[in-house]
PDB file of C-alpha atoms in Angstrom:
ATOM      1  CA  ASP V   1    -143.531 -40.299  53.609  1.00 95.00           C
ATOM      2  CA  ILE V   2    -143.145 -38.912  50.097  1.00 97.00           C
ATOM      3  CA  GLN V   3    -144.990 -40.991  47.513  1.00 98.00           C
ATOM      4  CA  MET V   4    -143.584 -41.344  44.012  1.00 98.00           C
ATOM      5  CA  THR V   5    -145.967 -42.117  41.170  1.00 98.00           C
ATOM      6  CA  GLN V   6    -144.733 -43.114  37.736  1.00 98.00           C
ATOM      7  CA  SER V   7    -146.661 -43.202  34.502  1.00 98.00           C
ATOM      8  CA  PRO V   8    -147.235 -45.172  32.492  1.00 98.00           C
ATOM      9  CA  SER V   9    -146.742 -48.486  34.301  1.00 98.00           C
ATOM     10  CA  SER V  10    -145.741 -50.047  31.011  1.00 98.00           C
ATOM     11  CA  LEU V  11    -145.342 -49.064  27.402  1.00 97.00           C
ATOM     12  CA  SER V  12    -144.594 -50.683  24.080  1.00 97.00           C
ATOM     13  CA  ALA V  13    -142.233 -48.962  21.705  1.00 97.00           C
ATOM     14  CA  SER V  14    -140.095 -49.644  18.684  1.00 96.00           C
ATOM     15  CA  VAL V  15    -136.384 -49.232  18.182  1.00 96.00           C
ATOM     16  CA  GLY V  16    -135.746 -45.615  17.286  1.00 97.00           C
ATOM     17  CA  ASP V  17    -138.804 -44.254  19.082  1.00 97.00           C
ATOM     18  CA  ARG V  18    -138.655 -41.345  21.494  1.00 98.00           C
ATOM     19  CA  VAL V  19    -139.866 -42.499  24.910  1.00 98.00           C
ATOM     20  CA  THR V  20    -140.924 -40.352  27.852  1.00 98.00           C
ATOM     21  CA  ILE V  21    -141.625 -41.593  31.385  1.00 98.00           C
ATOM     22  CA  THR V  22    -143.026 -39.303  34.039  1.00 98.00           C
ATOM     23  CA  CYS V  23    -142.613 -39.333  37.812  1.00 98.00           C
ATOM     24  CA  ARG V  24    -144.634 -37.251  40.232  1.00 98.00           C
ATOM     25  CA  ALA V  25    -143.804 -36.671  43.895  1.00 98.00           C
ATOM     26  CA  SER V  26    -146.494 -36.190  46.529  1.00 98.00           C
ATOM     27  CA  GLN V  27    -144.718 -33.026  47.709  1.00 98.00           C
ATOM     28  CA  SER V  28    -141.939 -30.823  46.417  1.00 98.00           C
ATOM     29  CA  ILE V  29    -138.559 -32.539  46.383  1.00 98.00           C
ATOM     30  CA  SER V  30    -136.625 -29.760  44.616  1.00 97.00           C
ATOM     31  CA  ARG V  31    -134.330 -31.646  42.249  1.00 98.00           C
ATOM     32  CA  TYR V  32    -133.613 -34.619  44.530  1.00 98.00           C
ATOM     33  CA  LEU V  33    -134.742 -37.140  41.948  1.00 98.00           C
ATOM     34  CA  ASN V  34    -132.840 -40.077  40.501  1.00 98.00           C
ATOM     35  CA  TRP V  35    -133.601 -42.547  37.710  1.00 98.00           C
ATOM     36  CA  TYR V  36    -132.535 -46.209  37.497  1.00 98.00           C
ATOM     37  CA  GLN V  37    -132.700 -48.889  34.842  1.00 98.00           C
ATOM     38  CA  GLN V  38    -133.198 -52.532  35.775  1.00 98.00           C
ATOM     39  CA  LYS V  39    -132.972 -55.531  33.484  1.00 98.00           C
ATOM     40  CA  PRO V  40    -134.389 -58.932  34.468  1.00 96.00           C
ATOM     41  CA  GLY V  41    -132.297 -60.720  37.062  1.00 96.00           C
ATOM     42  CA  LYS V  42    -129.915 -57.783  37.428  1.00 98.00           C
ATOM     43  CA  ALA V  43    -129.363 -55.039  39.960  1.00 98.00           C
ATOM     44  CA  PRO V  44    -130.611 -51.557  39.105  1.00 98.00           C
ATOM     45  CA  LYS V  45    -128.218 -49.164  37.405  1.00 98.00           C
ATOM     46  CA  LEU V  46    -128.098 -45.422  38.052  1.00 98.00           C
ATOM     47  CA  LEU V  47    -128.859 -43.386  34.923  1.00 98.00           C
ATOM     48  CA  ILE V  48    -129.686 -39.857  36.063  1.00 98.00           C
ATOM     49  CA  TYR V  49    -129.118 -38.073  39.372  1.00 98.00           C
ATOM     50  CA  ALA V  50    -130.293 -34.698  40.634  1.00 98.00           C
ATOM     51  CA  ALA V  51    -133.111 -34.733  38.080  1.00 98.00           C
ATOM     52  CA  SER V  52    -130.983 -34.031  35.015  1.00 98.00           C
ATOM     53  CA  SER V  53    -127.338 -35.020  35.528  1.00 98.00           C
ATOM     54  CA  LEU V  54    -126.166 -37.990  33.491  1.00 98.00           C
ATOM     55  CA  GLN V  55    -124.251 -40.631  35.426  1.00 97.00           C
ATOM     56  CA  GLY V  56    -120.827 -41.404  33.967  1.00 96.00           C
ATOM     57  CA  GLY V  57    -120.883 -43.989  31.197  1.00 97.00           C
ATOM     58  CA  VAL V  58    -124.601 -43.596  30.476  1.00 98.00           C
ATOM     59  CA  PRO V  59    -125.422 -42.888  26.807  1.00 98.00           C
ATOM     60  CA  SER V  60    -126.457 -39.339  25.975  1.00 98.00           C
ATOM     61  CA  ARG V  61    -129.780 -40.527  24.524  1.00 98.00           C
ATOM     62  CA  PHE V  62    -130.962 -40.621  28.141  1.00 98.00           C
ATOM     63  CA  SER V  63    -131.976 -37.297  29.656  1.00 98.00           C
ATOM     64  CA  GLY V  64    -133.918 -36.092  32.652  1.00 98.00           C
ATOM     65  CA  SER V  65    -135.783 -32.934  33.490  1.00 98.00           C
ATOM     66  CA  GLY V  66    -138.062 -31.410  36.073  1.00 98.00           C
ATOM     67  CA  SER V  67    -138.106 -29.942  39.544  1.00 98.00           C
ATOM     68  CA  GLY V  68    -140.495 -29.642  42.432  1.00 98.00           C
ATOM     69  CA  THR V  69    -143.031 -32.420  41.965  1.00 98.00           C
ATOM     70  CA  ASP V  70    -142.935 -33.311  38.260  1.00 98.00           C
ATOM     71  CA  PHE V  71    -140.101 -35.058  36.479  1.00 98.00           C
ATOM     72  CA  THR V  72    -139.475 -36.829  33.193  1.00 98.00           C
ATOM     73  CA  LEU V  73    -137.014 -39.362  31.837  1.00 98.00           C
ATOM     74  CA  THR V  74    -136.597 -39.266  28.072  1.00 98.00           C
ATOM     75  CA  ILE V  75    -134.896 -41.759  25.793  1.00 98.00           C
ATOM     76  CA  SER V  76    -134.380 -39.878  22.539  1.00 98.00           C
ATOM     77  CA  SER V  77    -133.981 -42.914  20.274  1.00 97.00           C
ATOM     78  CA  LEU V  78    -134.782 -46.264  21.853  1.00 97.00           C
ATOM     79  CA  GLN V  79    -132.135 -48.935  21.363  1.00 96.00           C
ATOM     80  CA  PRO V  80    -132.527 -52.734  21.766  1.00 95.00           C
ATOM     81  CA  GLU V  81    -130.555 -52.682  25.015  1.00 96.00           C
ATOM     82  CA  ASP V  82    -132.950 -50.103  26.529  1.00 97.00           C
ATOM     83  CA  PHE V  83    -135.821 -52.528  26.948  1.00 94.00           C
ATOM     84  CA  ALA V  84    -135.995 -52.729  30.727  1.00 98.00           C
ATOM     85  CA  THR V  85    -137.858 -51.403  33.758  1.00 98.00           C
ATOM     86  CA  TYR V  86    -137.187 -47.845  34.880  1.00 98.00           C
ATOM     87  CA  TYR V  87    -137.594 -46.495  38.409  1.00 98.00           C
ATOM     88  CA  CYS V  88    -137.537 -43.003  39.822  1.00 98.00           C
ATOM     89  CA  GLN V  89    -136.400 -42.427  43.416  1.00 98.00           C
ATOM     90  CA  HIS V  90    -136.316 -39.345  45.608  1.00 98.00           C
ATOM     91  CA  SER V  91    -133.424 -38.503  47.915  1.00 97.00           C
ATOM     92  CA  TYR V  92    -135.047 -35.475  49.548  1.00 97.00           C
ATOM     93  CA  SER V  93    -135.634 -36.912  53.005  1.00 95.00           C
ATOM     94  CA  ILE V  94    -135.694 -40.267  54.738  1.00 95.00           C
ATOM     95  CA  PRO V  95    -137.385 -42.582  53.993  1.00 96.00           C
ATOM     96  CA  TRP V  96    -136.194 -42.723  50.398  1.00 97.00           C
ATOM     97  CA  THR V  97    -138.945 -44.066  48.186  1.00 98.00           C
ATOM     98  CA  PHE V  98    -139.135 -45.363  44.638  1.00 98.00           C
ATOM     99  CA  GLY V  99    -141.794 -45.138  41.987  1.00 98.00           C
ATOM    100  CA  GLN V 100    -143.567 -48.361  41.115  1.00 98.00           C
ATOM    101  CA  GLY V 101    -141.597 -48.753  37.890  1.00 98.00           C
ATOM    102  CA  THR V 102    -142.237 -48.414  34.164  1.00 98.00           C
ATOM    103  CA  LYS V 103    -141.639 -51.447  31.989  1.00 98.00           C
ATOM    104  CA  VAL V 104    -140.513 -50.616  28.460  1.00 98.00           C
ATOM    105  CA  GLU V 105    -141.334 -53.451  26.098  1.00 96.00           C
ATOM    106  CA  ILE V 106    -140.731 -54.128  22.430  1.00 87.00           C
ATOM    107  CA  LYS V 107    -143.628 -53.311  20.133  1.00 88.00           C
TER     108      LYS V 107
ATOM    109  CA  GLU F   1    -112.895 -51.040  40.985  1.00 95.00           C
ATOM    110  CA  VAL F   2    -115.866 -50.756  43.311  1.00 96.00           C
ATOM    111  CA  GLN F   3    -117.508 -54.074  44.162  1.00 98.00           C
ATOM    112  CA  LEU F   4    -120.248 -55.070  46.567  1.00 98.00           C
ATOM    113  CA  VAL F   5    -120.816 -58.768  47.243  1.00 98.00           C
ATOM    114  CA  GLU F   6    -123.759 -59.845  49.359  1.00 98.00           C
ATOM    115  CA  SER F   7    -124.104 -63.180  51.120  1.00 97.00           C
ATOM    116  CA  GLY F   8    -126.191 -64.797  53.819  1.00 98.00           C
ATOM    117  CA  GLY F   9    -129.511 -65.156  52.086  1.00 97.00           C
ATOM    118  CA  GLY F  10    -131.517 -68.349  52.103  1.00 98.00           C
ATOM    119  CA  LEU F  11    -134.675 -70.063  53.297  1.00 98.00           C
ATOM    120  CA  VAL F  12    -135.850 -69.259  56.824  1.00 98.00           C
ATOM    121  CA  GLN F  13    -139.033 -70.068  58.691  1.00 98.00           C
ATOM    122  CA  PRO F  14    -141.450 -67.340  59.777  1.00 98.00           C
ATOM    123  CA  GLY F  15    -140.268 -65.857  63.056  1.00 98.00           C
ATOM    124  CA  GLY F  16    -136.674 -66.786  62.323  1.00 98.00           C
ATOM    125  CA  SER F  17    -133.556 -64.665  61.959  1.00 98.00           C
ATOM    126  CA  LEU F  18    -130.948 -64.129  59.305  1.00 98.00           C
ATOM    127  CA  ARG F  19    -127.879 -61.928  58.945  1.00 98.00           C
ATOM    128  CA  LEU F  20    -126.897 -60.593  55.556  1.00 98.00           C
ATOM    129  CA  SER F  21    -123.349 -59.511  54.800  1.00 98.00           C
ATOM    130  CA  CYS F  22    -121.996 -57.211  52.118  1.00 98.00           C
ATOM    131  CA  ALA F  23    -118.269 -57.263  51.477  1.00 98.00           C
ATOM    132  CA  ALA F  24    -117.047 -54.085  49.824  1.00 98.00           C
ATOM    133  CA  SER F  25    -113.907 -53.471  47.822  1.00 97.00           C
ATOM    134  CA  GLY F  26    -112.542 -50.449  46.003  1.00 97.00           C
ATOM    135  CA  PHE F  27    -113.743 -48.003  48.652  1.00 96.00           C
ATOM    136  CA  THR F  28    -114.140 -47.696  52.427  1.00 96.00           C
ATOM    137  CA  VAL F  29    -117.553 -48.588  53.847  1.00 97.00           C
ATOM    138  CA  SER F  30    -117.107 -46.478  56.970  1.00 96.00           C
ATOM    139  CA  SER F  31    -116.477 -43.334  54.904  1.00 95.00           C
ATOM    140  CA  ASN F  32    -119.633 -43.715  52.865  1.00 96.00           C
ATOM    141  CA  TYR F  33    -123.401 -43.839  53.210  1.00 97.00           C
ATOM    142  CA  MET F  34    -124.508 -47.460  52.834  1.00 98.00           C
ATOM    143  CA  SER F  35    -128.043 -48.734  52.367  1.00 98.00           C
ATOM    144  CA  TRP F  36    -129.998 -51.934  51.945  1.00 98.00           C
ATOM    145  CA  VAL F  37    -132.725 -51.960  49.295  1.00 98.00           C
ATOM    146  CA  ARG F  38    -135.018 -54.922  48.737  1.00 98.00           C
ATOM    147  CA  GLN F  39    -137.228 -56.184  45.940  1.00 98.00           C
ATOM    148  CA  ALA F  40    -139.978 -58.722  46.474  1.00 98.00           C
ATOM    149  CA  PRO F  41    -140.456 -61.203  43.622  1.00 97.00           C
ATOM    150  CA  GLY F  42    -142.004 -59.437  40.648  1.00 96.00           C
ATOM    151  CA  LYS F  43    -142.340 -56.186  42.587  1.00 98.00           C
ATOM    152  CA  GLY F  44    -140.651 -52.809  42.783  1.00 98.00           C
ATOM    153  CA  LEU F  45    -137.779 -51.482  44.841  1.00 98.00           C
ATOM    154  CA  GLU F  46    -138.091 -50.666  48.547  1.00 98.00           C
ATOM    155  CA  TRP F  47    -135.472 -48.871  50.614  1.00 98.00           C
ATOM    156  CA  VAL F  48    -134.848 -50.684  53.888  1.00 98.00           C
ATOM    157  CA  SER F  49    -132.139 -48.984  55.905  1.00 98.00           C
ATOM    158  CA  VAL F  50    -129.105 -46.675  55.804  1.00 97.00           C
ATOM    159  CA  ILE F  51    -126.000 -46.227  57.920  1.00 98.00           C
ATOM    160  CA  TYR F  52    -124.193 -42.930  57.546  1.00 97.00           C
ATOM    161  CA  SER F  53    -120.457 -42.439  57.735  1.00 95.00           C
ATOM    162  CA  GLY F  54    -120.892 -40.904  61.181  1.00 95.00           C
ATOM    163  CA  GLY F  55    -122.708 -44.027  62.356  1.00 95.00           C
ATOM    164  CA  SER F  56    -126.299 -42.767  62.390  1.00 97.00           C
ATOM    165  CA  THR F  57    -128.827 -45.346  61.248  1.00 97.00           C
ATOM    166  CA  TYR F  58    -132.336 -45.071  59.833  1.00 97.00           C
ATOM    167  CA  TYR F  59    -134.977 -47.607  58.858  1.00 97.00           C
ATOM    168  CA  ALA F  60    -138.141 -47.892  56.825  1.00 96.00           C
ATOM    169  CA  ASP F  61    -141.170 -47.496  59.084  1.00 93.00           C
ATOM    170  CA  SER F  62    -142.545 -50.855  57.946  1.00 90.00           C
ATOM    171  CA  LEU F  63    -139.722 -52.744  59.650  1.00 91.00           C
ATOM    172  CA  LYS F  64    -140.823 -51.710  63.146  1.00 77.00           C
ATOM    173  CA  GLY F  65    -137.511 -52.407  64.849  1.00 90.00           C
ATOM    174  CA  ARG F  66    -137.007 -55.912  63.491  1.00 97.00           C
ATOM    175  CA  PHE F  67    -133.929 -55.123  61.370  1.00 98.00           C
ATOM    176  CA  THR F  68    -130.550 -53.713  62.415  1.00 98.00           C
ATOM    177  CA  ILE F  69    -127.923 -52.298  60.062  1.00 98.00           C
ATOM    178  CA  SER F  70    -124.288 -52.286  61.114  1.00 98.00           C
ATOM    179  CA  ARG F  71    -120.763 -52.394  59.733  1.00 98.00           C
ATOM    180  CA  ASP F  72    -117.386 -53.853  60.617  1.00 97.00           C
ATOM    181  CA  ASN F  73    -114.750 -51.322  59.656  1.00 96.00           C
ATOM    182  CA  SER F  74    -111.896 -53.829  59.993  1.00 97.00           C
ATOM    183  CA  LYS F  75    -113.578 -56.116  57.459  1.00 98.00           C
ATOM    184  CA  ASN F  76    -114.972 -53.313  55.272  1.00 98.00           C
ATOM    185  CA  THR F  77    -118.297 -55.105  55.476  1.00 98.00           C
ATOM    186  CA  LEU F  78    -121.914 -54.029  55.893  1.00 98.00           C
ATOM    187  CA  TYR F  79    -124.498 -56.171  57.674  1.00 98.00           C
ATOM    188  CA  LEU F  80    -128.240 -56.435  58.024  1.00 98.00           C
ATOM    189  CA  GLN F  81    -129.535 -58.413  60.994  1.00 98.00           C
ATOM    190  CA  MET F  82    -133.119 -59.461  60.331  1.00 98.00           C
ATOM    191  CA  ASN F  83    -135.258 -60.805  63.183  1.00 98.00           C
ATOM    192  CA  SER F  84    -138.881 -61.935  63.498  1.00 97.00           C
ATOM    193  CA  LEU F  85    -139.007 -62.535  59.777  1.00 98.00           C
ATOM    194  CA  ARG F  86    -142.345 -62.613  57.985  1.00 97.00           C
ATOM    195  CA  ALA F  87    -143.455 -63.930  54.614  1.00 97.00           C
ATOM    196  CA  GLU F  88    -143.632 -60.359  53.346  1.00 97.00           C
ATOM    197  CA  ASP F  89    -139.885 -59.987  53.968  1.00 98.00           C
ATOM    198  CA  THR F  90    -139.239 -62.421  51.110  1.00 98.00           C
ATOM    199  CA  ALA F  91    -137.163 -60.479  48.602  1.00 98.00           C
ATOM    200  CA  VAL F  92    -133.838 -59.977  46.944  1.00 98.00           C
ATOM    201  CA  TYR F  93    -131.786 -57.739  49.233  1.00 98.00           C
ATOM    202  CA  TYR F  94    -129.309 -55.379  47.607  1.00 98.00           C
ATOM    203  CA  CYS F  95    -126.386 -53.692  49.309  1.00 98.00           C
ATOM    204  CA  VAL F  96    -126.037 -50.188  47.889  1.00 98.00           C
ATOM    205  CA  ARG F  97    -123.638 -47.291  48.176  1.00 98.00           C
ATOM    206  CA  GLU F  98    -125.102 -43.823  48.187  1.00 96.00           C
ATOM    207  CA  SER F  99    -122.891 -41.169  46.680  1.00 93.00           C
ATOM    208  CA  GLN F 100    -122.455 -38.326  49.143  1.00 90.00           C
ATOM    209  CA  SER F 101    -121.978 -35.851  46.320  1.00 92.00           C
ATOM    210  CA  THR F 102    -125.011 -36.817  44.227  1.00 92.00           C
ATOM    211  CA  ALA F 103    -127.368 -38.375  46.835  1.00 94.00           C
ATOM    212  CA  ALA F 104    -128.006 -41.281  44.473  1.00 97.00           C
ATOM    213  CA  PHE F 105    -127.386 -45.010  44.722  1.00 98.00           C
ATOM    214  CA  ASP F 106    -124.359 -45.299  42.463  1.00 97.00           C
ATOM    215  CA  TYR F 107    -123.135 -48.831  43.193  1.00 98.00           C
ATOM    216  CA  TRP F 108    -125.248 -51.935  43.775  1.00 98.00           C
ATOM    217  CA  GLY F 109    -124.382 -55.468  44.745  1.00 98.00           C
ATOM    218  CA  GLN F 110    -125.779 -58.435  42.838  1.00 98.00           C
ATOM    219  CA  GLY F 111    -128.344 -59.124  45.537  1.00 98.00           C
ATOM    220  CA  THR F 112    -129.062 -62.042  47.845  1.00 98.00           C
ATOM    221  CA  LEU F 113    -132.427 -63.803  48.007  1.00 98.00           C
ATOM    222  CA  VAL F 114    -134.188 -64.205  51.325  1.00 98.00           C
ATOM    223  CA  THR F 115    -137.170 -66.548  51.361  1.00 98.00           C
ATOM    224  CA  VAL F 116    -139.372 -66.687  54.445  1.00 98.00           C
ATOM    225  CA  SER F 117    -141.548 -69.765  54.329  1.00 97.00           C
ATOM    226  CA  SER F 118    -142.516 -72.782  56.388  1.00 96.00           C
TER     227      SER F 118
END
């Protein structure tokens, strides 16, 4: 199985900060990498698919990059509604696996 | 509008069985790739199973044949039959649609909580 490792596990940031979350795959997954946002008590929401494509309706302050084994999710200017947990997930081959999550908290 | 509504969760004793349902609207279940994803309390996301539009099914290795995914095309509903339940199966179970064009989980249900405890 492909293992997905996110870093950091949590971070504290202020409104307006630029935030970067990284995700590393245990083997090359090309660009089969998706990012989700989850708020407490809610289902996850798709933000980015295929490493860098923005899902419809998602603000442009979210962006993704990377290929192969190393990927990043960037929030260019953190907004109050962005405080949440973020997960990466590969769709390269079954079984799909998720990273352990990165919790973005208010500083 | 696409909607996924899960039901069937609840409290079950270890070794028991439960069947989850996911009623879909706004699209056709049988024409899409449909998965179940679960989340144990306070933990991360774990993919459980998928059924493809052609009917092929796949499962996480950890389930070891205890779960079965299926669908009823006439009811536009997805199911997850869970047998020999263990405490570690306690989780919120989400019904999820996988976009065939993007290979990402683009629509999620609200989730249904399964608690395995004596």
